[in-house]
Amino acid sequence: MDKVFIDGLEIETIIGIYDWEREVKQVVRLDLQMAWDNRPAAQSEDIEKALNYKAVCDRLSDFIATSEFLLVETMAENVADILMKEFNVPWLQLKLTKPTAIPQASGVGVMIERGVQ
């Protein structure tokens, strides 16, 4: 199976359950792997047959920047839903990190896998 990946997509947003987190924007970082058959795009060199990672990044950046989730779990599920419904991604693995949430850690968050591989 082919995969399209996006590593380290960083977006500022309101995220968290604590009062201070509701008042300041924090960076979230997304690492994505998405199943995609790359052969049709490779054979035709037609971007319409590819999983356009710029379009994915733009859509997720717009969505996350304007959202105000309490939990990273909820954000991750919403991101997966967008990718599967709007971009027809059949399978994905998403790592969603809050790099500054815990000072003693380089990042905390969730990793989810959705769809059929």
CSV table of N, CA, C and O in Angstrom, one decimal:
chain,number,residue,atom,x,y,z
A,1,MET,N,0.8,-1.2,0.0
A,1,MET,CA,0.0,0.0,0.0
A,1,MET,C,0.9,1.2,0.0
A,1,MET,O,1.9,1.3,0.7
A,2,ASP,N,0.5,2.2,-0.8
A,2,ASP,CA,1.2,3.5,-0.9
A,2,ASP,C,0.7,4.3,0.3
A,2,ASP,O,-0.5,4.2,0.7
A,3,LYS,N,1.5,5.3,0.7
A,3,LYS,CA,1.1,6.2,1.7
A,3,LYS,C,1.6,7.6,1.4
A,3,LYS,O,2.7,7.7,0.8
A,4,VAL,N,0.8,8.6,1.6
A,4,VAL,CA,1.2,10.0,1.5
A,4,VAL,C,1.4,10.4,3.0
A,4,VAL,O,0.5,10.1,3.8
A,5,PHE,N,2.5,11.2,3.3
A,5,PHE,CA,2.7,11.6,4.6
A,5,PHE,C,2.9,13.1,4.7
A,5,PHE,O,3.3,13.7,3.8
A,6,ILE,N,2.6,13.6,5.9
A,6,ILE,CA,2.8,15.0,6.3
A,6,ILE,C,3.4,14.9,7.7
A,6,ILE,O,2.8,14.4,8.6
A,7,ASP,N,4.6,15.4,7.8
A,7,ASP,CA,5.3,15.4,9.1
A,7,ASP,C,5.4,16.8,9.6
A,7,ASP,O,5.9,17.7,8.9
A,8,GLY,N,5.0,17.0,10.9
A,8,GLY,CA,5.3,18.3,11.6
A,8,GLY,C,4.5,19.5,11.1
A,8,GLY,O,5.0,20.6,11.2
A,9,LEU,N,3.3,19.3,10.7
A,9,LEU,CA,2.4,20.4,10.4
A,9,LEU,C,2.0,21.1,11.7
A,9,LEU,O,1.4,20.5,12.5
A,10,GLU,N,2.5,22.3,11.9
A,10,GLU,CA,2.2,23.1,13.1
A,10,GLU,C,1.2,24.2,12.9
A,10,GLU,O,1.3,24.9,11.9
A,11,ILE,N,0.2,24.2,13.8
A,11,ILE,CA,-0.9,25.1,13.7
A,11,ILE,C,-1.2,25.7,15.1
A,11,ILE,O,-1.3,25.0,16.0
A,12,GLU,N,-1.4,27.0,15.1
A,12,GLU,CA,-1.8,27.6,16.4
A,12,GLU,C,-3.3,27.6,16.6
A,12,GLU,O,-4.1,27.8,15.6
A,13,THR,N,-3.8,27.3,17.8
A,13,THR,CA,-5.2,27.1,18.1
A,13,THR,C,-5.4,27.2,19.5
A,13,THR,O,-4.5,27.2,20.4
A,14,ILE,N,-6.7,27.3,19.9
A,14,ILE,CA,-7.1,27.3,21.3
A,14,ILE,C,-7.4,25.8,21.5
A,14,ILE,O,-8.2,25.2,20.9
A,15,ILE,N,-6.7,25.2,22.5
A,15,ILE,CA,-6.9,23.8,22.8
A,15,ILE,C,-6.6,23.6,24.3
A,15,ILE,O,-5.6,24.1,24.8
A,16,GLY,N,-7.5,22.9,25.0
A,16,GLY,CA,-7.2,22.6,26.4
A,16,GLY,C,-8.4,22.8,27.3
A,16,GLY,O,-9.3,23.4,27.0
A,17,ILE,N,-8.2,22.2,28.5
A,17,ILE,CA,-9.3,22.2,29.5
A,17,ILE,C,-9.1,23.3,30.6
A,17,ILE,O,-10.0,23.6,31.3
A,18,TYR,N,-7.9,23.7,30.7
A,18,TYR,CA,-7.6,24.7,31.8
A,18,TYR,C,-7.9,26.1,31.4
A,18,TYR,O,-7.9,26.4,30.2
A,19,ASP,N,-8.3,26.9,32.4
A,19,ASP,CA,-8.6,28.3,32.1
A,19,ASP,C,-7.6,29.0,31.2
A,19,ASP,O,-7.9,29.7,30.3
A,20,TRP,N,-6.3,28.9,31.6
A,20,TRP,CA,-5.3,29.6,30.9
A,20,TRP,C,-5.2,29.1,29.4
A,20,TRP,O,-4.9,29.9,28.5
A,21,GLU,N,-5.5,27.8,29.2
A,21,GLU,CA,-5.5,27.3,27.8
A,21,GLU,C,-6.6,27.9,26.9
A,21,GLU,O,-6.6,27.8,25.7
A,22,ARG,N,-7.7,28.4,27.6
A,22,ARG,CA,-8.8,28.9,26.8
A,22,ARG,C,-8.5,30.4,26.4
A,22,ARG,O,-9.3,31.0,25.7
A,23,GLU,N,-7.4,31.0,26.9
A,23,GLU,CA,-7.1,32.4,26.7
A,23,GLU,C,-5.9,32.6,25.8
A,23,GLU,O,-5.7,33.7,25.3
A,24,VAL,N,-5.1,31.6,25.6
A,24,VAL,CA,-3.9,31.8,24.7
A,24,VAL,C,-3.9,30.7,23.6
A,24,VAL,O,-4.4,29.5,23.9
A,25,LYS,N,-3.3,31.0,22.5
A,25,LYS,CA,-3.2,30.0,21.5
A,25,LYS,C,-1.9,29.2,21.7
A,25,LYS,O,-0.9,29.7,22.2
A,26,GLN,N,-2.1,27.9,21.5
A,26,GLN,CA,-1.0,26.9,21.6
A,26,GLN,C,-0.7,26.3,20.2
A,26,GLN,O,-1.7,26.2,19.4
A,27,VAL,N,0.5,25.8,20.0
A,27,VAL,CA,0.8,25.1,18.8
A,27,VAL,C,0.4,23.6,19.0
A,27,VAL,O,0.7,23.1,20.0
A,28,VAL,N,-0.2,23.1,18.0
A,28,VAL,CA,-0.4,21.6,17.9
A,28,VAL,C,0.4,21.2,16.6
A,28,VAL,O,0.5,21.9,15.7
A,29,ARG,N,1.0,20.0,16.7
A,29,ARG,CA,1.7,19.4,15.6
A,29,ARG,C,1.1,18.2,15.1
A,29,ARG,O,0.8,17.3,15.9
A,30,LEU,N,0.9,18.0,13.8
A,30,LEU,CA,0.3,16.8,13.2
A,30,LEU,C,1.3,16.1,12.4
A,30,LEU,O,2.1,16.7,11.6
A,31,ASP,N,1.4,14.8,12.6
A,31,ASP,CA,2.2,13.9,11.8
A,31,ASP,C,1.1,12.9,11.2
A,31,ASP,O,0.4,12.2,12.0
A,32,LEU,N,1.1,12.8,9.9
A,32,LEU,CA,0.0,12.0,9.2
A,32,LEU,C,0.6,11.0,8.3
A,32,LEU,O,1.6,11.4,7.5
A,33,GLN,N,0.0,9.9,8.2
A,33,GLN,CA,0.2,8.9,7.2
A,33,GLN,C,-1.1,8.6,6.6
A,33,GLN,O,-2.0,8.2,7.4
A,34,MET,N,-1.3,8.6,5.3
A,34,MET,CA,-2.6,8.4,4.7
A,34,MET,C,-2.4,7.4,3.5
A,34,MET,O,-1.6,7.6,2.7
A,35,ALA,N,-3.2,6.4,3.5
A,35,ALA,CA,-3.2,5.4,2.4
A,35,ALA,C,-3.7,6.1,1.1
A,35,ALA,O,-4.7,6.8,1.2
A,36,TRP,N,-3.0,5.8,0.0
A,36,TRP,CA,-3.4,6.3,-1.2
A,36,TRP,C,-2.7,5.5,-2.3
A,36,TRP,O,-1.5,5.3,-2.3
A,37,ASP,N,-3.4,5.2,-3.4
A,37,ASP,CA,-2.9,4.5,-4.5
A,37,ASP,C,-2.2,5.6,-5.4
A,37,ASP,O,-2.9,6.4,-6.1
A,38,ASN,N,-0.9,5.7,-5.4
A,38,ASN,CA,-0.2,6.7,-6.1
A,38,ASN,C,0.1,6.4,-7.6
A,38,ASN,O,0.5,7.2,-8.3
A,39,ARG,N,-0.3,5.2,-8.0
A,39,ARG,CA,0.0,4.8,-9.4
A,39,ARG,C,-0.7,5.6,-10.4
A,39,ARG,O,-0.1,6.0,-11.4
A,40,PRO,N,-2.0,5.9,-10.3
A,40,PRO,CA,-2.7,6.7,-11.3
A,40,PRO,C,-2.0,8.1,-11.5
A,40,PRO,O,-1.9,8.6,-12.6
A,41,ALA,N,-1.7,8.7,-10.4
A,41,ALA,CA,-1.0,10.0,-10.5
A,41,ALA,C,0.4,9.9,-11.1
A,41,ALA,O,0.7,10.7,-11.9
A,42,ALA,N,1.1,8.9,-10.7
A,42,ALA,CA,2.5,8.7,-11.3
A,42,ALA,C,2.4,8.4,-12.8
A,42,ALA,O,3.3,8.9,-13.5
A,43,GLN,N,1.4,7.7,-13.2
A,43,GLN,CA,1.4,7.3,-14.6
A,43,GLN,C,0.9,8.5,-15.5
A,43,GLN,O,1.3,8.7,-16.6
A,44,SER,N,0.0,9.3,-14.9
A,44,SER,CA,-0.5,10.4,-15.7
A,44,SER,C,0.1,11.8,-15.4
A,44,SER,O,-0.1,12.7,-16.2
A,45,GLU,N,0.8,11.9,-14.3
A,45,GLU,CA,1.3,13.2,-13.8
A,45,GLU,C,0.2,14.2,-13.6
A,45,GLU,O,0.4,15.4,-13.9
A,46,ASP,N,-1.0,13.7,-13.2
A,46,ASP,CA,-2.2,14.6,-13.0
A,46,ASP,C,-2.4,14.7,-11.5
A,46,ASP,O,-2.7,13.8,-10.8
A,47,ILE,N,-2.3,16.0,-11.0
A,47,ILE,CA,-2.5,16.2,-9.6
A,47,ILE,C,-3.9,15.9,-9.1
A,47,ILE,O,-4.1,15.6,-8.0
A,48,GLU,N,-4.8,15.9,-10.0
A,48,GLU,CA,-6.2,15.5,-9.7
A,48,GLU,C,-6.3,14.0,-9.3
A,48,GLU,O,-7.3,13.6,-8.6
A,49,LYS,N,-5.3,13.2,-9.7
A,49,LYS,CA,-5.3,11.8,-9.3
A,49,LYS,C,-4.5,11.5,-8.1
A,49,LYS,O,-4.4,10.4,-7.6
A,50,ALA,N,-3.8,12.6,-7.6
A,50,ALA,CA,-3.0,12.4,-6.4
A,50,ALA,C,-3.7,12.9,-5.1
A,50,ALA,O,-4.7,13.6,-5.2
A,51,LEU,N,-3.2,12.5,-4.0
A,51,LEU,CA,-3.7,13.0,-2.7
A,51,LEU,C,-2.9,14.3,-2.5
A,51,LEU,O,-1.7,14.2,-2.2
A,52,ASN,N,-3.5,15.4,-2.8
A,52,ASN,CA,-2.8,16.7,-2.8
A,52,ASN,C,-2.5,17.1,-1.4
A,52,ASN,O,-3.4,17.6,-0.7
A,53,TYR,N,-1.3,16.9,-1.0
A,53,TYR,CA,-0.9,17.2,0.4
A,53,TYR,C,-1.0,18.7,0.7
A,53,TYR,O,-1.2,19.1,1.9
A,54,LYS,N,-0.8,19.6,-0.3
A,54,LYS,CA,-1.0,21.0,0.0
A,54,LYS,C,-2.4,21.3,0.3
A,54,LYS,O,-2.7,22.1,1.3
A,55,ALA,N,-3.4,20.7,-0.4
A,55,ALA,CA,-4.8,20.9,-0.2
A,55,ALA,C,-5.1,20.4,1.2
A,55,ALA,O,-5.9,21.0,2.0
A,56,VAL,N,-4.6,19.2,1.6
A,56,VAL,CA,-4.8,18.7,2.9
A,56,VAL,C,-4.3,19.6,4.0
A,56,VAL,O,-5.0,19.9,5.0
A,57,CYS,N,-3.1,20.1,3.8
A,57,CYS,CA,-2.5,21.0,4.8
A,57,CYS,C,-3.3,22.3,5.0
A,57,CYS,O,-3.6,22.8,6.1
A,58,ASP,N,-3.7,22.9,3.8
A,58,ASP,CA,-4.5,24.1,3.9
A,58,ASP,C,-5.8,23.9,4.6
A,58,ASP,O,-6.2,24.7,5.4
A,59,ARG,N,-6.5,22.8,4.3
A,59,ARG,CA,-7.8,22.5,4.9
A,59,ARG,C,-7.7,22.3,6.4
A,59,ARG,O,-8.5,22.8,7.2
A,60,LEU,N,-6.7,21.5,6.8
A,60,LEU,CA,-6.5,21.2,8.2
A,60,LEU,C,-6.0,22.5,9.0
A,60,LEU,O,-6.5,22.7,10.1
A,61,SER,N,-5.2,23.2,8.3
A,61,SER,CA,-4.7,24.5,9.0
A,61,SER,C,-5.9,25.4,9.2
A,61,SER,O,-6.0,26.0,10.3
A,62,ASP,N,-6.7,25.6,8.2
A,62,ASP,CA,-7.9,26.5,8.4
A,62,ASP,C,-8.8,26.0,9.4
A,62,ASP,O,-9.3,26.7,10.3
A,63,PHE,N,-9.1,24.7,9.4
A,63,PHE,CA,-10.0,24.1,10.4
A,63,PHE,C,-9.5,24.2,11.8
A,63,PHE,O,-10.2,24.7,12.7
A,64,ILE,N,-8.3,23.8,12.0
A,64,ILE,CA,-7.7,23.8,13.4
A,64,ILE,C,-7.5,25.2,13.9
A,64,ILE,O,-7.8,25.5,15.1
A,65,ALA,N,-7.1,26.1,13.1
A,65,ALA,CA,-6.8,27.5,13.5
A,65,ALA,C,-8.1,28.2,14.0
A,65,ALA,O,-8.0,29.0,14.9
A,66,THR,N,-9.2,27.8,13.5
A,66,THR,CA,-10.5,28.4,13.9
A,66,THR,C,-11.3,27.6,14.9
A,66,THR,O,-12.4,28.0,15.3
A,67,SER,N,-10.7,26.4,15.3
A,67,SER,CA,-11.4,25.6,16.3
A,67,SER,C,-11.0,25.9,17.7
A,67,SER,O,-10.0,26.6,17.9
A,68,GLU,N,-11.8,25.5,18.7
A,68,GLU,CA,-11.5,25.7,20.1
A,68,GLU,C,-11.9,24.4,20.9
A,68,GLU,O,-12.8,24.4,21.7
A,69,PHE,N,-11.2,23.3,20.6
A,69,PHE,CA,-11.5,22.1,21.3
A,69,PHE,C,-10.9,22.0,22.7
A,69,PHE,O,-9.9,22.7,23.0
A,70,LEU,N,-11.6,21.3,23.5
A,70,LEU,CA,-11.1,21.1,24.9
A,70,LEU,C,-10.1,19.9,24.9
A,70,LEU,O,-9.1,20.0,25.6
A,71,LEU,N,-10.3,18.9,24.1
A,71,LEU,CA,-9.4,17.7,24.2
A,71,LEU,C,-8.8,17.4,22.8
A,71,LEU,O,-9.4,17.6,21.8
A,72,VAL,N,-7.5,17.0,22.9
A,72,VAL,CA,-6.8,16.6,21.7
A,72,VAL,C,-7.5,15.4,21.0
A,72,VAL,O,-7.5,15.2,19.8
A,73,GLU,N,-8.1,14.6,21.9
A,73,GLU,CA,-8.9,13.4,21.3
A,73,GLU,C,-10.0,13.8,20.4
A,73,GLU,O,-10.2,13.2,19.3
A,74,THR,N,-10.7,14.9,20.8
A,74,THR,CA,-11.8,15.4,19.9
A,74,THR,C,-11.3,16.0,18.6
A,74,THR,O,-11.8,15.7,17.6
A,75,MET,N,-10.2,16.7,18.8
A,75,MET,CA,-9.6,17.3,17.6
A,75,MET,C,-9.1,16.2,16.6
A,75,MET,O,-9.3,16.3,15.4
A,76,ALA,N,-8.5,15.2,17.1
A,76,ALA,CA,-8.0,14.1,16.3
A,76,ALA,C,-9.1,13.4,15.6
A,76,ALA,O,-9.0,13.1,14.4
A,77,GLU,N,-10.2,13.2,16.2
A,77,GLU,CA,-11.3,12.5,15.6
A,77,GLU,C,-11.9,13.4,14.5
A,77,GLU,O,-12.3,12.9,13.4
A,78,ASN,N,-12.0,14.7,14.7
A,78,ASN,CA,-12.5,15.6,13.7
A,78,ASN,C,-11.6,15.7,12.5
A,78,ASN,O,-12.0,15.7,11.4
A,79,VAL,N,-10.3,15.7,12.7
A,79,VAL,CA,-9.3,15.7,11.6
A,79,VAL,C,-9.4,14.4,10.8
A,79,VAL,O,-9.5,14.5,9.6
A,80,ALA,N,-9.5,13.3,11.5
A,80,ALA,CA,-9.7,12.0,10.7
A,80,ALA,C,-11.0,12.0,9.9
A,80,ALA,O,-11.0,11.6,8.8
A,81,ASP,N,-12.1,12.6,10.5
A,81,ASP,CA,-13.3,12.6,9.8
A,81,ASP,C,-13.2,13.5,8.5
A,81,ASP,O,-13.7,13.1,7.4
A,82,ILE,N,-12.5,14.6,8.6
A,82,ILE,CA,-12.3,15.5,7.4
A,82,ILE,C,-11.6,14.7,6.3
A,82,ILE,O,-11.9,14.8,5.2
A,83,LEU,N,-10.5,14.1,6.7
A,83,LEU,CA,-9.6,13.4,5.7
A,83,LEU,C,-10.4,12.3,5.1
A,83,LEU,O,-10.3,12.1,3.8
A,84,MET,N,-11.1,11.5,5.8
A,84,MET,CA,-11.8,10.4,5.2
A,84,MET,C,-13.0,10.8,4.4
A,84,MET,O,-13.2,10.2,3.3
A,85,LYS,N,-13.8,11.8,4.8
A,85,LYS,CA,-14.9,12.2,4.1
A,85,LYS,C,-14.6,13.2,2.9
A,85,LYS,O,-15.2,13.0,1.8
A,86,GLU,N,-13.8,14.2,3.1
A,86,GLU,CA,-13.6,15.2,2.1
A,86,GLU,C,-12.5,14.8,1.1
A,86,GLU,O,-12.5,15.3,0.0
A,87,PHE,N,-11.5,14.0,1.6
A,87,PHE,CA,-10.4,13.6,0.7
A,87,PHE,C,-10.4,12.2,0.3
A,87,PHE,O,-9.5,11.7,-0.4
A,88,ASN,N,-11.4,11.4,0.8
A,88,ASN,CA,-11.6,10.0,0.4
A,88,ASN,C,-10.4,9.2,0.8
A,88,ASN,O,-10.0,8.2,0.1
A,89,VAL,N,-9.8,9.5,1.9
A,89,VAL,CA,-8.6,8.7,2.4
A,89,VAL,C,-9.2,7.5,3.1
A,89,VAL,O,-10.0,7.6,4.0
A,90,PRO,N,-8.8,6.3,2.6
A,90,PRO,CA,-9.4,5.0,3.2
A,90,PRO,C,-8.8,4.6,4.5
A,90,PRO,O,-9.5,3.9,5.3
A,91,TRP,N,-7.6,5.0,4.8
A,91,TRP,CA,-6.9,4.7,6.1
A,91,TRP,C,-6.0,5.8,6.4
A,91,TRP,O,-5.4,6.4,5.5
A,92,LEU,N,-5.8,6.1,7.7
A,92,LEU,CA,-4.9,7.1,8.1
A,92,LEU,C,-4.4,6.7,9.5
A,92,LEU,O,-5.0,6.1,10.3
A,93,GLN,N,-3.2,7.2,9.8
A,93,GLN,CA,-2.6,7.2,11.1
A,93,GLN,C,-2.2,8.7,11.4
A,93,GLN,O,-1.6,9.3,10.6
A,94,LEU,N,-2.7,9.2,12.5
A,94,LEU,CA,-2.5,10.6,12.9
A,94,LEU,C,-1.9,10.6,14.3
A,94,LEU,O,-2.4,10.0,15.3
A,95,LYS,N,-0.8,11.4,14.4
A,95,LYS,CA,-0.2,11.7,15.7
A,95,LYS,C,-0.4,13.2,15.9
A,95,LYS,O,0.1,14.0,15.1
A,96,LEU,N,-1.1,13.5,17.0
A,96,LEU,CA,-1.4,14.9,17.3
A,96,LEU,C,-0.7,15.3,18.6
A,96,LEU,O,-1.0,14.6,19.6
A,97,THR,N,0.2,16.2,18.5
A,97,THR,CA,1.0,16.6,19.7
A,97,THR,C,0.8,18.0,20.1
A,97,THR,O,0.7,18.9,19.3
A,98,LYS,N,0.8,18.2,21.5
A,98,LYS,CA,0.8,19.5,22.1
A,98,LYS,C,2.3,19.6,22.6
A,98,LYS,O,2.6,19.1,23.7
A,99,PRO,N,3.2,20.4,21.9
A,99,PRO,CA,4.6,20.4,22.3
A,99,PRO,C,4.9,21.1,23.6
A,99,PRO,O,5.9,20.9,24.2
A,100,THR,N,4.0,22.1,24.0
A,100,THR,CA,4.3,22.9,25.2
A,100,THR,C,3.4,22.6,26.4
A,100,THR,O,3.4,23.3,27.3
A,101,ALA,N,2.6,21.6,26.3
A,101,ALA,CA,1.6,21.3,27.3
A,101,ALA,C,2.2,20.9,28.7
A,101,ALA,O,1.8,21.4,29.7
A,102,ILE,N,3.3,20.1,28.6
A,102,ILE,CA,3.9,19.6,29.9
A,102,ILE,C,5.4,20.1,29.8
A,102,ILE,O,6.1,19.6,28.9
A,103,PRO,N,5.8,21.0,30.6
A,103,PRO,CA,7.2,21.5,30.5
A,103,PRO,C,8.3,20.4,30.5
A,103,PRO,O,9.3,20.6,29.9
A,104,GLN,N,8.1,19.3,31.3
A,104,GLN,CA,9.1,18.3,31.4
A,104,GLN,C,9.1,17.3,30.2
A,104,GLN,O,10.0,16.5,30.1
A,105,ALA,N,8.2,17.5,29.2
A,105,ALA,CA,8.1,16.6,28.1
A,105,ALA,C,8.3,17.4,26.8
A,105,ALA,O,7.8,18.6,26.7
A,106,SER,N,8.8,16.8,25.8
A,106,SER,CA,8.9,17.5,24.5
A,106,SER,C,7.6,17.5,23.7
A,106,SER,O,7.5,18.2,22.7
A,107,GLY,N,6.6,16.8,24.2
A,107,GLY,CA,5.3,16.8,23.6
A,107,GLY,C,4.4,15.7,24.2
A,107,GLY,O,4.9,14.7,24.7
A,108,VAL,N,3.1,15.9,24.2
A,108,VAL,CA,2.1,15.0,24.7
A,108,VAL,C,1.0,15.0,23.7
A,108,VAL,O,0.8,16.0,23.0
A,109,GLY,N,0.2,14.0,23.6
A,109,GLY,CA,-0.9,14.0,22.7
A,109,GLY,C,-1.5,12.6,22.5
A,109,GLY,O,-1.4,11.7,23.4
A,110,VAL,N,-2.0,12.4,21.3
A,110,VAL,CA,-2.6,11.1,21.0
A,110,VAL,C,-2.2,10.6,19.6
A,110,VAL,O,-1.8,11.5,18.8
A,111,MET,N,-2.3,9.3,19.4
A,111,MET,CA,-2.1,8.8,18.1
A,111,MET,C,-3.3,7.9,17.8
A,111,MET,O,-3.7,7.1,18.6
A,112,ILE,N,-3.9,8.1,16.6
A,112,ILE,CA,-5.1,7.3,16.3
A,112,ILE,C,-4.8,6.7,14.9
A,112,ILE,O,-4.1,7.2,14.1
A,113,GLU,N,-5.5,5.6,14.6
A,113,GLU,CA,-5.5,5.0,13.3
A,113,GLU,C,-7.0,4.7,13.0
A,113,GLU,O,-7.7,4.2,13.8
A,114,ARG,N,-7.4,5.1,11.8
A,114,ARG,CA,-8.8,4.9,11.4
A,114,ARG,C,-8.8,4.4,9.9
A,114,ARG,O,-7.9,4.7,9.1
A,115,GLY,N,-9.9,3.6,9.7
A,115,GLY,CA,-10.1,3.1,8.3
A,115,GLY,C,-9.5,1.7,8.1
A,115,GLY,O,-9.1,1.1,9.1
A,116,VAL,N,-9.5,1.3,6.9
A,116,VAL,CA,-9.1,0.0,6.5
A,116,VAL,C,-7.8,0.1,5.7
A,116,VAL,O,-7.7,0.8,4.7
A,117,GLN,N,-6.8,-0.6,6.2
A,117,GLN,CA,-5.5,-0.5,5.5
A,117,GLN,C,-5.4,-1.5,4.4
A,117,GLN,O,-5.9,-2.6,4.4
